PDB file of C-alpha atoms in Angstrom:
ATOM      1  CA  LYS A  70       6.797 -19.527   0.541  1.00  0.00           C
ATOM      2  CA  ALA A  71       4.741 -18.136  -2.345  1.00  0.00           C
ATOM      3  CA  GLY A  72       3.708 -14.496  -2.121  1.00  0.00           C
ATOM      4  CA  VAL A  73       0.396 -12.867  -2.889  1.00  0.00           C
ATOM      5  CA  THR A  74      -0.694 -13.788  -6.406  1.00  0.00           C
ATOM      6  CA  GLN A  75      -2.959 -11.575  -8.470  1.00  0.00           C
ATOM      7  CA  THR A  76      -4.541 -12.450 -11.796  1.00  0.00           C
ATOM      8  CA  PRO A  77      -4.741 -11.194 -14.417  1.00  0.00           C
ATOM      9  CA  ARG A  78      -1.783  -8.823 -14.350  1.00  0.00           C
ATOM     10  CA  TYR A  79      -3.057  -6.683 -17.200  1.00  0.00           C
ATOM     11  CA  LEU A  80      -6.452  -6.308 -18.791  1.00  0.00           C
ATOM     12  CA  ILE A  81      -8.298  -3.928 -21.069  1.00  0.00           C
ATOM     13  CA  LYS A  82     -12.048  -3.376 -20.925  1.00  0.00           C
ATOM     14  CA  THR A  83     -14.480  -0.936 -22.442  1.00  0.00           C
ATOM     15  CA  ARG A  84     -16.911   1.363 -20.649  1.00  0.00           C
ATOM     16  CA  GLY A  85     -20.009  -0.383 -19.380  1.00  0.00           C
ATOM     17  CA  GLN A  86     -18.388  -3.812 -19.098  1.00  0.00           C
ATOM     18  CA  GLN A  87     -17.636  -5.546 -15.830  1.00  0.00           C
ATOM     19  CA  VAL A  88     -14.423  -7.082 -14.577  1.00  0.00           C
ATOM     20  CA  THR A  89     -13.413  -9.646 -11.971  1.00  0.00           C
ATOM     21  CA  LEU A  90      -9.960  -9.665 -10.408  1.00  0.00           C
ATOM     22  CA  SER A  91      -8.563 -12.532  -8.390  1.00  0.00           C
ATOM     23  CA  CYS A  92      -6.198 -12.662  -5.442  1.00  0.00           C
ATOM     24  CA  SER A  93      -4.583 -15.674  -3.776  1.00  0.00           C
ATOM     25  CA  PRO A  94      -3.102 -14.757  -0.389  1.00  0.00           C
ATOM     26  CA  ILE A  95       0.010 -16.126   1.228  1.00  0.00           C
ATOM     27  CA  SER A  96      -0.648 -19.620   2.524  1.00  0.00           C
ATOM     28  CA  GLY A  97      -2.126 -19.409   6.006  1.00  0.00           C
ATOM     29  CA  HIS A  98      -3.161 -15.770   5.729  1.00  0.00           C
ATOM     30  CA  ARG A  99      -6.863 -15.328   6.396  1.00  0.00           C
ATOM     31  CA  SER A 100      -7.224 -11.627   5.685  1.00  0.00           C
ATOM     32  CA  VAL A 101      -7.269 -10.072   2.222  1.00  0.00           C
ATOM     33  CA  SER A 102      -7.442  -6.353   1.474  1.00  0.00           C
ATOM     34  CA  TRP A 103      -7.884  -4.496  -1.798  1.00  0.00           C
ATOM     35  CA  TYR A 104      -6.504  -1.071  -2.717  1.00  0.00           C
ATOM     36  CA  GLN A 105      -6.875   1.080  -5.805  1.00  0.00           C
ATOM     37  CA  GLN A 106      -3.899   3.096  -7.041  1.00  0.00           C
ATOM     38  CA  THR A 107      -4.360   5.939  -9.520  1.00  0.00           C
ATOM     39  CA  PRO A 108      -2.110   8.908 -10.409  1.00  0.00           C
ATOM     40  CA  GLY A 109      -4.784  11.365  -9.292  1.00  0.00           C
ATOM     41  CA  GLN A 110      -6.114   9.795  -6.070  1.00  0.00           C
ATOM     42  CA  GLY A 111      -3.111   7.760  -5.014  1.00  0.00           C
ATOM     43  CA  LEU A 112      -3.602   4.620  -2.944  1.00  0.00           C
ATOM     44  CA  GLN A 113      -7.120   4.194  -1.616  1.00  0.00           C
ATOM     45  CA  PHE A 114      -8.613   1.392   0.463  1.00  0.00           C
ATOM     46  CA  LEU A 115     -11.453  -0.586  -1.086  1.00  0.00           C
ATOM     47  CA  PHE A 116     -12.306  -3.331   1.411  1.00  0.00           C
ATOM     48  CA  GLU A 117     -10.930  -6.062   3.642  1.00  0.00           C
ATOM     49  CA  TYR A 118     -12.151  -9.607   4.182  1.00  0.00           C
ATOM     50  CA  PHE A 119     -11.360 -11.989   7.004  1.00  0.00           C
ATOM     51  CA  SER A 120     -12.737 -15.517   7.172  1.00  0.00           C
ATOM     52  CA  GLU A 121     -15.174 -14.761   4.355  1.00  0.00           C
ATOM     53  CA  THR A 122     -16.628 -11.709   6.119  1.00  0.00           C
ATOM     54  CA  GLN A 123     -16.139  -8.110   5.073  1.00  0.00           C
ATOM     55  CA  ARG A 124     -14.490  -6.383   8.047  1.00  0.00           C
ATOM     56  CA  ASN A 125     -13.919  -2.927   6.655  1.00  0.00           C
ATOM     57  CA  LYS A 126     -14.994  -0.940   3.612  1.00  0.00           C
ATOM     58  CA  GLY A 127     -13.711   2.206   1.927  1.00  0.00           C
ATOM     59  CA  ASN A 128     -15.642   5.003   0.262  1.00  0.00           C
ATOM     60  CA  PHE A 129     -16.285   3.527  -3.138  1.00  0.00           C
ATOM     61  CA  PRO A 130     -19.609   3.214  -4.978  1.00  0.00           C
ATOM     62  CA  GLY A 131     -21.600   0.009  -4.918  1.00  0.00           C
ATOM     63  CA  ARG A 132     -20.225  -0.921  -8.357  1.00  0.00           C
ATOM     64  CA  PHE A 133     -17.169  -2.142  -6.473  1.00  0.00           C
ATOM     65  CA  SER A 134     -17.756  -5.402  -4.657  1.00  0.00           C
ATOM     66  CA  GLY A 135     -15.744  -8.282  -3.350  1.00  0.00           C
ATOM     67  CA  ARG A 136     -15.909 -11.632  -1.726  1.00  0.00           C
ATOM     68  CA  GLN A 137     -13.687 -14.181  -0.046  1.00  0.00           C
ATOM     69  CA  PHE A 138     -13.868 -17.906  -0.357  1.00  0.00           C
ATOM     70  CA  SER A 139     -13.324 -20.582   2.283  1.00  0.00           C
ATOM     71  CA  ASN A 140      -9.736 -21.111   1.070  1.00  0.00           C
ATOM     72  CA  SER A 141      -9.095 -17.354   1.689  1.00  0.00           C
ATOM     73  CA  ARG A 142      -8.826 -16.533  -2.004  1.00  0.00           C
ATOM     74  CA  SER A 143     -10.598 -13.322  -2.849  1.00  0.00           C
ATOM     75  CA  GLU A 144     -12.172 -11.715  -5.865  1.00  0.00           C
ATOM     76  CA  MET A 145     -13.221  -8.170  -6.504  1.00  0.00           C
ATOM     77  CA  ASN A 146     -15.721  -7.142  -9.135  1.00  0.00           C
ATOM     78  CA  VAL A 147     -16.319  -3.809 -10.769  1.00  0.00           C
ATOM     79  CA  SER A 148     -19.536  -3.462 -12.735  1.00  0.00           C
ATOM     80  CA  THR A 149     -20.516  -0.845 -15.322  1.00  0.00           C
ATOM     81  CA  LEU A 150     -16.916   0.244 -15.820  1.00  0.00           C
ATOM     82  CA  GLU A 151     -16.087   3.931 -16.171  1.00  0.00           C
ATOM     83  CA  LEU A 152     -12.970   5.550 -17.602  1.00  0.00           C
ATOM     84  CA  GLY A 153     -12.016   6.630 -14.099  1.00  0.00           C
ATOM     85  CA  ASP A 154     -11.814   3.009 -12.966  1.00  0.00           C
ATOM     86  CA  SER A 155      -8.554   2.652 -14.876  1.00  0.00           C
ATOM     87  CA  ALA A 156      -6.053   1.882 -12.143  1.00  0.00           C
ATOM     88  CA  LEU A 157      -3.661  -0.547 -10.577  1.00  0.00           C
ATOM     89  CA  TYR A 158      -5.634  -2.751  -8.197  1.00  0.00           C
ATOM     90  CA  LEU A 159      -3.510  -4.108  -5.396  1.00  0.00           C
ATOM     91  CA  CYS A 160      -4.351  -7.020  -3.176  1.00  0.00           C
ATOM     92  CA  ALA A 161      -2.665  -7.605   0.162  1.00  0.00           C
ATOM     93  CA  SER A 162      -2.873 -10.347   2.749  1.00  0.00           C
ATOM     94  CA  ARG A 163      -2.038 -10.703   6.417  1.00  0.00           C
ATOM     95  CA  LEU A 164      -2.268 -13.431   9.019  1.00  0.00           C
ATOM     96  CA  GLY A 165      -4.819 -11.635  11.177  1.00  0.00           C
ATOM     97  CA  GLN A 166      -5.046  -8.298  12.913  1.00  0.00           C
ATOM     98  CA  ALA A 167      -1.260  -7.919  12.879  1.00  0.00           C
ATOM     99  CA  ASN A 168      -1.586  -4.960  10.514  1.00  0.00           C
ATOM    100  CA  VAL A 169       1.433  -5.901   8.449  1.00  0.00           C
ATOM    101  CA  LEU A 170       0.226  -6.259   4.893  1.00  0.00           C
ATOM    102  CA  THR A 171       2.065  -8.114   2.150  1.00  0.00           C
ATOM    103  CA  PHE A 172       1.093  -6.868  -1.295  1.00  0.00           C
ATOM    104  CA  GLY A 173       0.830  -8.606  -4.621  1.00  0.00           C
ATOM    105  CA  ALA A 174       2.132  -7.190  -7.889  1.00  0.00           C
ATOM    106  CA  GLY A 175      -1.274  -5.823  -8.823  1.00  0.00           C
ATOM    107  CA  SER A 176      -3.737  -6.038 -11.688  1.00  0.00           C
ATOM    108  CA  ARG A 177      -3.555  -3.113 -14.086  1.00  0.00           C
ATOM    109  CA  LEU A 178      -6.970  -2.321 -15.523  1.00  0.00           C
ATOM    110  CA  THR A 179      -7.374  -0.022 -18.498  1.00  0.00           C
ATOM    111  CA  VAL A 180     -10.890   1.110 -19.398  1.00  0.00           C
ATOM    112  CA  LEU A 181     -11.360   2.448 -22.933  1.00  0.00           C
TER     113      LEU A 181
ATOM    114  CA  ALA B 117      -9.532   9.561  10.995  1.00  0.00           C
ATOM    115  CA  GLN B 118      -5.882   9.427  10.059  1.00  0.00           C
ATOM    116  CA  SER B 119      -3.993  11.319   7.384  1.00  0.00           C
ATOM    117  CA  VAL B 120      -0.436  11.274   6.066  1.00  0.00           C
ATOM    118  CA  THR B 121       1.551  14.068   4.460  1.00  0.00           C
ATOM    119  CA  GLN B 122       4.610  13.489   2.352  1.00  0.00           C
ATOM    120  CA  LEU B 123       5.737  16.996   1.537  1.00  0.00           C
ATOM    121  CA  ASP B 124       8.318  16.059  -1.077  1.00  0.00           C
ATOM    122  CA  SER B 125       6.902  14.639  -4.295  1.00  0.00           C
ATOM    123  CA  GLN B 126      10.384  14.088  -5.690  1.00  0.00           C
ATOM    124  CA  VAL B 127      13.841  13.935  -4.125  1.00  0.00           C
ATOM    125  CA  PRO B 128      16.887  13.893  -6.416  1.00  0.00           C
ATOM    126  CA  VAL B 129      20.135  12.714  -4.883  1.00  0.00           C
ATOM    127  CA  PHE B 130      23.549  11.536  -6.029  1.00  0.00           C
ATOM    128  CA  GLU B 131      24.707   7.982  -5.496  1.00  0.00           C
ATOM    129  CA  GLU B 132      26.390   7.359  -2.109  1.00  0.00           C
ATOM    130  CA  ALA B 133      24.859  10.528  -0.621  1.00  0.00           C
ATOM    131  CA  PRO B 134      22.556  10.374   2.419  1.00  0.00           C
ATOM    132  CA  VAL B 135      18.834  10.899   2.010  1.00  0.00           C
ATOM    133  CA  GLU B 136      15.833  11.670   4.182  1.00  0.00           C
ATOM    134  CA  LEU B 137      12.249  11.272   3.021  1.00  0.00           C
ATOM    135  CA  ARG B 138       9.801  13.147   5.209  1.00  0.00           C
ATOM    136  CA  CYS B 139       6.500  11.868   6.534  1.00  0.00           C
ATOM    137  CA  ASN B 140       4.081  13.557   8.935  1.00  0.00           C
ATOM    138  CA  TYR B 141       0.850  12.034  10.129  1.00  0.00           C
ATOM    139  CA  SER B 142      -2.298  13.122  11.910  1.00  0.00           C
ATOM    140  CA  SER B 143      -4.327  10.962  14.265  1.00  0.00           C
ATOM    141  CA  SER B 144      -6.274  11.293  17.492  1.00  0.00           C
ATOM    142  CA  VAL B 145      -5.582   7.678  18.506  1.00  0.00           C
ATOM    143  CA  SER B 146      -2.565   5.409  18.747  1.00  0.00           C
ATOM    144  CA  VAL B 147      -1.181   4.406  15.386  1.00  0.00           C
ATOM    145  CA  TYR B 148       1.077   2.005  13.581  1.00  0.00           C
ATOM    146  CA  LEU B 149       3.400   3.483  10.957  1.00  0.00           C
ATOM    147  CA  PHE B 150       4.888   1.961   7.823  1.00  0.00           C
ATOM    148  CA  TRP B 151       7.129   2.716   4.885  1.00  0.00           C
ATOM    149  CA  TYR B 152       6.590   0.849   1.620  1.00  0.00           C
ATOM    150  CA  VAL B 153       8.609   1.010  -1.610  1.00  0.00           C
ATOM    151  CA  GLN B 154       7.235   0.525  -5.101  1.00  0.00           C
ATOM    152  CA  TYR B 155       9.431  -0.245  -8.098  1.00  0.00           C
ATOM    153  CA  PRO B 156       8.056   0.269 -11.627  1.00  0.00           C
ATOM    154  CA  ASN B 157       5.297  -2.165 -12.586  1.00  0.00           C
ATOM    155  CA  GLN B 158       5.388  -3.834  -9.190  1.00  0.00           C
ATOM    156  CA  GLY B 159       3.360  -3.901  -6.016  1.00  0.00           C
ATOM    157  CA  LEU B 160       4.339  -2.455  -2.651  1.00  0.00           C
ATOM    158  CA  GLN B 161       7.177  -3.908  -0.608  1.00  0.00           C
ATOM    159  CA  LEU B 162       7.393  -3.294   3.122  1.00  0.00           C
ATOM    160  CA  LEU B 163      10.587  -1.448   4.089  1.00  0.00           C
ATOM    161  CA  LEU B 164       9.958  -1.101   7.806  1.00  0.00           C
ATOM    162  CA  LYS B 165       7.264  -0.679  10.423  1.00  0.00           C
ATOM    163  CA  TYR B 166       6.705   0.893  13.808  1.00  0.00           C
ATOM    164  CA  LEU B 167       4.212  -0.951  16.000  1.00  0.00           C
ATOM    165  CA  SER B 168       5.547  -0.206  19.482  1.00  0.00           C
ATOM    166  CA  GLY B 169       8.772  -0.103  21.489  1.00  0.00           C
ATOM    167  CA  SER B 170      11.962   1.548  20.273  1.00  0.00           C
ATOM    168  CA  THR B 171      11.304   4.670  18.253  1.00  0.00           C
ATOM    169  CA  LEU B 172      14.249   3.963  15.945  1.00  0.00           C
ATOM    170  CA  VAL B 173      13.242   1.293  13.482  1.00  0.00           C
ATOM    171  CA  LYS B 174      15.595  -0.472  11.122  1.00  0.00           C
ATOM    172  CA  GLY B 175      14.349  -1.987   7.899  1.00  0.00           C
ATOM    173  CA  ILE B 176      15.571  -3.719   4.801  1.00  0.00           C
ATOM    174  CA  ASN B 177      18.149  -2.401   2.328  1.00  0.00           C
ATOM    175  CA  GLY B 178      19.837  -0.199   4.934  1.00  0.00           C
ATOM    176  CA  PHE B 179      16.838   2.050   5.579  1.00  0.00           C
ATOM    177  CA  GLU B 180      15.777   3.266   9.004  1.00  0.00           C
ATOM    178  CA  ALA B 181      13.085   5.550  10.379  1.00  0.00           C
ATOM    179  CA  GLU B 182      12.444   7.331  13.641  1.00  0.00           C
ATOM    180  CA  PHE B 183       9.016   7.697  15.205  1.00  0.00           C
ATOM    181  CA  ASN B 184       8.615  11.112  16.818  1.00  0.00           C
ATOM    182  CA  LYS B 185       5.296  11.298  18.630  1.00  0.00           C
ATOM    183  CA  SER B 186       5.597  14.950  19.666  1.00  0.00           C
ATOM    184  CA  GLN B 187       6.249  16.042  16.086  1.00  0.00           C
ATOM    185  CA  THR B 188       3.951  13.367  14.612  1.00  0.00           C
ATOM    186  CA  SER B 189       6.665  12.403  12.172  1.00  0.00           C
ATOM    187  CA  PHE B 190       8.146   9.190  10.818  1.00  0.00           C
ATOM    188  CA  HIS B 191      10.970  10.233   8.507  1.00  0.00           C
ATOM    189  CA  LEU B 192      12.840   7.648   6.452  1.00  0.00           C
ATOM    190  CA  ARG B 193      16.628   7.810   6.192  1.00  0.00           C
ATOM    191  CA  LYS B 194      19.477   6.039   4.461  1.00  0.00           C
ATOM    192  CA  PRO B 195      23.117   7.032   5.005  1.00  0.00           C
ATOM    193  CA  SER B 196      24.282   6.116   1.491  1.00  0.00           C
ATOM    194  CA  VAL B 197      21.945   5.494  -1.437  1.00  0.00           C
ATOM    195  CA  HIS B 198      22.467   3.328  -4.503  1.00  0.00           C
ATOM    196  CA  ILE B 199      21.160   3.636  -8.031  1.00  0.00           C
ATOM    197  CA  SER B 200      18.911   0.667  -7.271  1.00  0.00           C
ATOM    198  CA  ASP B 201      17.098   2.694  -4.583  1.00  0.00           C
ATOM    199  CA  THR B 202      15.406   4.714  -7.321  1.00  0.00           C
ATOM    200  CA  ALA B 203      11.706   4.063  -6.696  1.00  0.00           C
ATOM    201  CA  GLU B 204       8.518   5.502  -5.210  1.00  0.00           C
ATOM    202  CA  TYR B 205       8.297   5.503  -1.419  1.00  0.00           C
ATOM    203  CA  PHE B 206       5.021   5.562   0.479  1.00  0.00           C
ATOM    204  CA  CYS B 207       4.452   6.343   4.123  1.00  0.00           C
ATOM    205  CA  ALA B 208       1.325   4.809   5.651  1.00  0.00           C
ATOM    206  CA  VAL B 209      -0.551   4.902   8.949  1.00  0.00           C
ATOM    207  CA  SER B 210      -3.241   2.778  10.529  1.00  0.00           C
ATOM    208  CA  GLU B 211      -5.088   2.789  13.819  1.00  0.00           C
ATOM    209  CA  ALA B 212      -3.452   0.488  16.328  1.00  0.00           C
ATOM    210  CA  ALA B 213      -6.529  -1.671  16.844  1.00  0.00           C
ATOM    211  CA  GLY B 214      -8.585  -4.227  14.962  1.00  0.00           C
ATOM    212  CA  PHE B 215      -8.901  -4.544  11.239  1.00  0.00           C
ATOM    213  CA  GLN B 216      -7.875  -1.043  10.298  1.00  0.00           C
ATOM    214  CA  LYS B 217      -7.099   0.133   6.795  1.00  0.00           C
ATOM    215  CA  LEU B 218      -3.809   1.666   5.780  1.00  0.00           C
ATOM    216  CA  VAL B 219      -3.955   5.349   4.903  1.00  0.00           C
ATOM    217  CA  PHE B 220      -1.174   6.227   2.489  1.00  0.00           C
ATOM    218  CA  GLY B 221       0.653   9.425   1.718  1.00  0.00           C
ATOM    219  CA  THR B 222       0.936  10.624  -1.862  1.00  0.00           C
ATOM    220  CA  GLY B 223       4.398   9.154  -2.255  1.00  0.00           C
ATOM    221  CA  THR B 224       7.918  10.478  -2.782  1.00  0.00           C
ATOM    222  CA  ARG B 225       9.856   9.592  -5.891  1.00  0.00           C
ATOM    223  CA  LEU B 226      13.525   9.070  -5.029  1.00  0.00           C
ATOM    224  CA  LEU B 227      15.785   9.654  -8.038  1.00  0.00           C
ATOM    225  CA  VAL B 228      19.361   8.493  -7.552  1.00  0.00           C
ATOM    226  CA  SER B 229      21.834   9.560 -10.184  1.00  0.00           C
ATOM    227  CA  PRO B 230      25.533   8.602 -10.637  1.00  0.00           C
TER     228      PRO B 230
END
C-alpha cells in the first residue's frame, strides 16, 4: 500500500513568488492535513481537509491556502513568499476522524 | 487548548542502555496522545498512540509509553537502545473528538553512541 506522497521534495523560490505543493494521500483516506516545520516554531498545524471541505484551520496568514480535490489529493499554496516561509511542509492523511495521521516525507521549501 | 512540554531537548545515551524521553501535556478535555519519530530528511513516523484503554502502550521498535492522567504525562521508554534509534522524537496531543489538530512538543533529539 503506497504511503503519503508529496511533491516536489525540494524547491527554491525567491521572495514575492508563490508556490504550490501537492499531496497524494494513502488510497482510501479522505482527510488530508498540512503542517509546517521550522527550527524556530517547530511543528505547527496549517489546515485539514475532509471530502473537499476545510474542517480545521491553524493560525497562519491568508497567504497560506489549500484545497482538496474529489480524489482526495490536496494542494497548498503560499503566495507572496517571505524568508520566514522557508520550512519543511508536511502532509498527513487519515481515514476519517480516527486521529491517527500518517505523514509524508515532506516538501522542503527554501525562500531566498 | 492543548499544549505539550518536552523538557529535554537532547538526550545522550550509550548503546544498549535504557532511555526515557519525557512528555507532559496540558488540556481541559479528554485527549489522545502520540509519539512520532523523525529521521533526518524524512517525515514523521508514528511510534505509538494512546486513544483509550490500557495506560501502558506498546509501539514499534521496542518502544513503550505510559499514560498517567494524574501527572498529565506520557513518557516514552525503551529498555535497550540501538545506534539506529538516533533521531528526533516528538510527543503530540489532540482533543479526543472530531477533526482535531495535533499539537506537538518541541522535540527531543536522542543521540545514541557506541
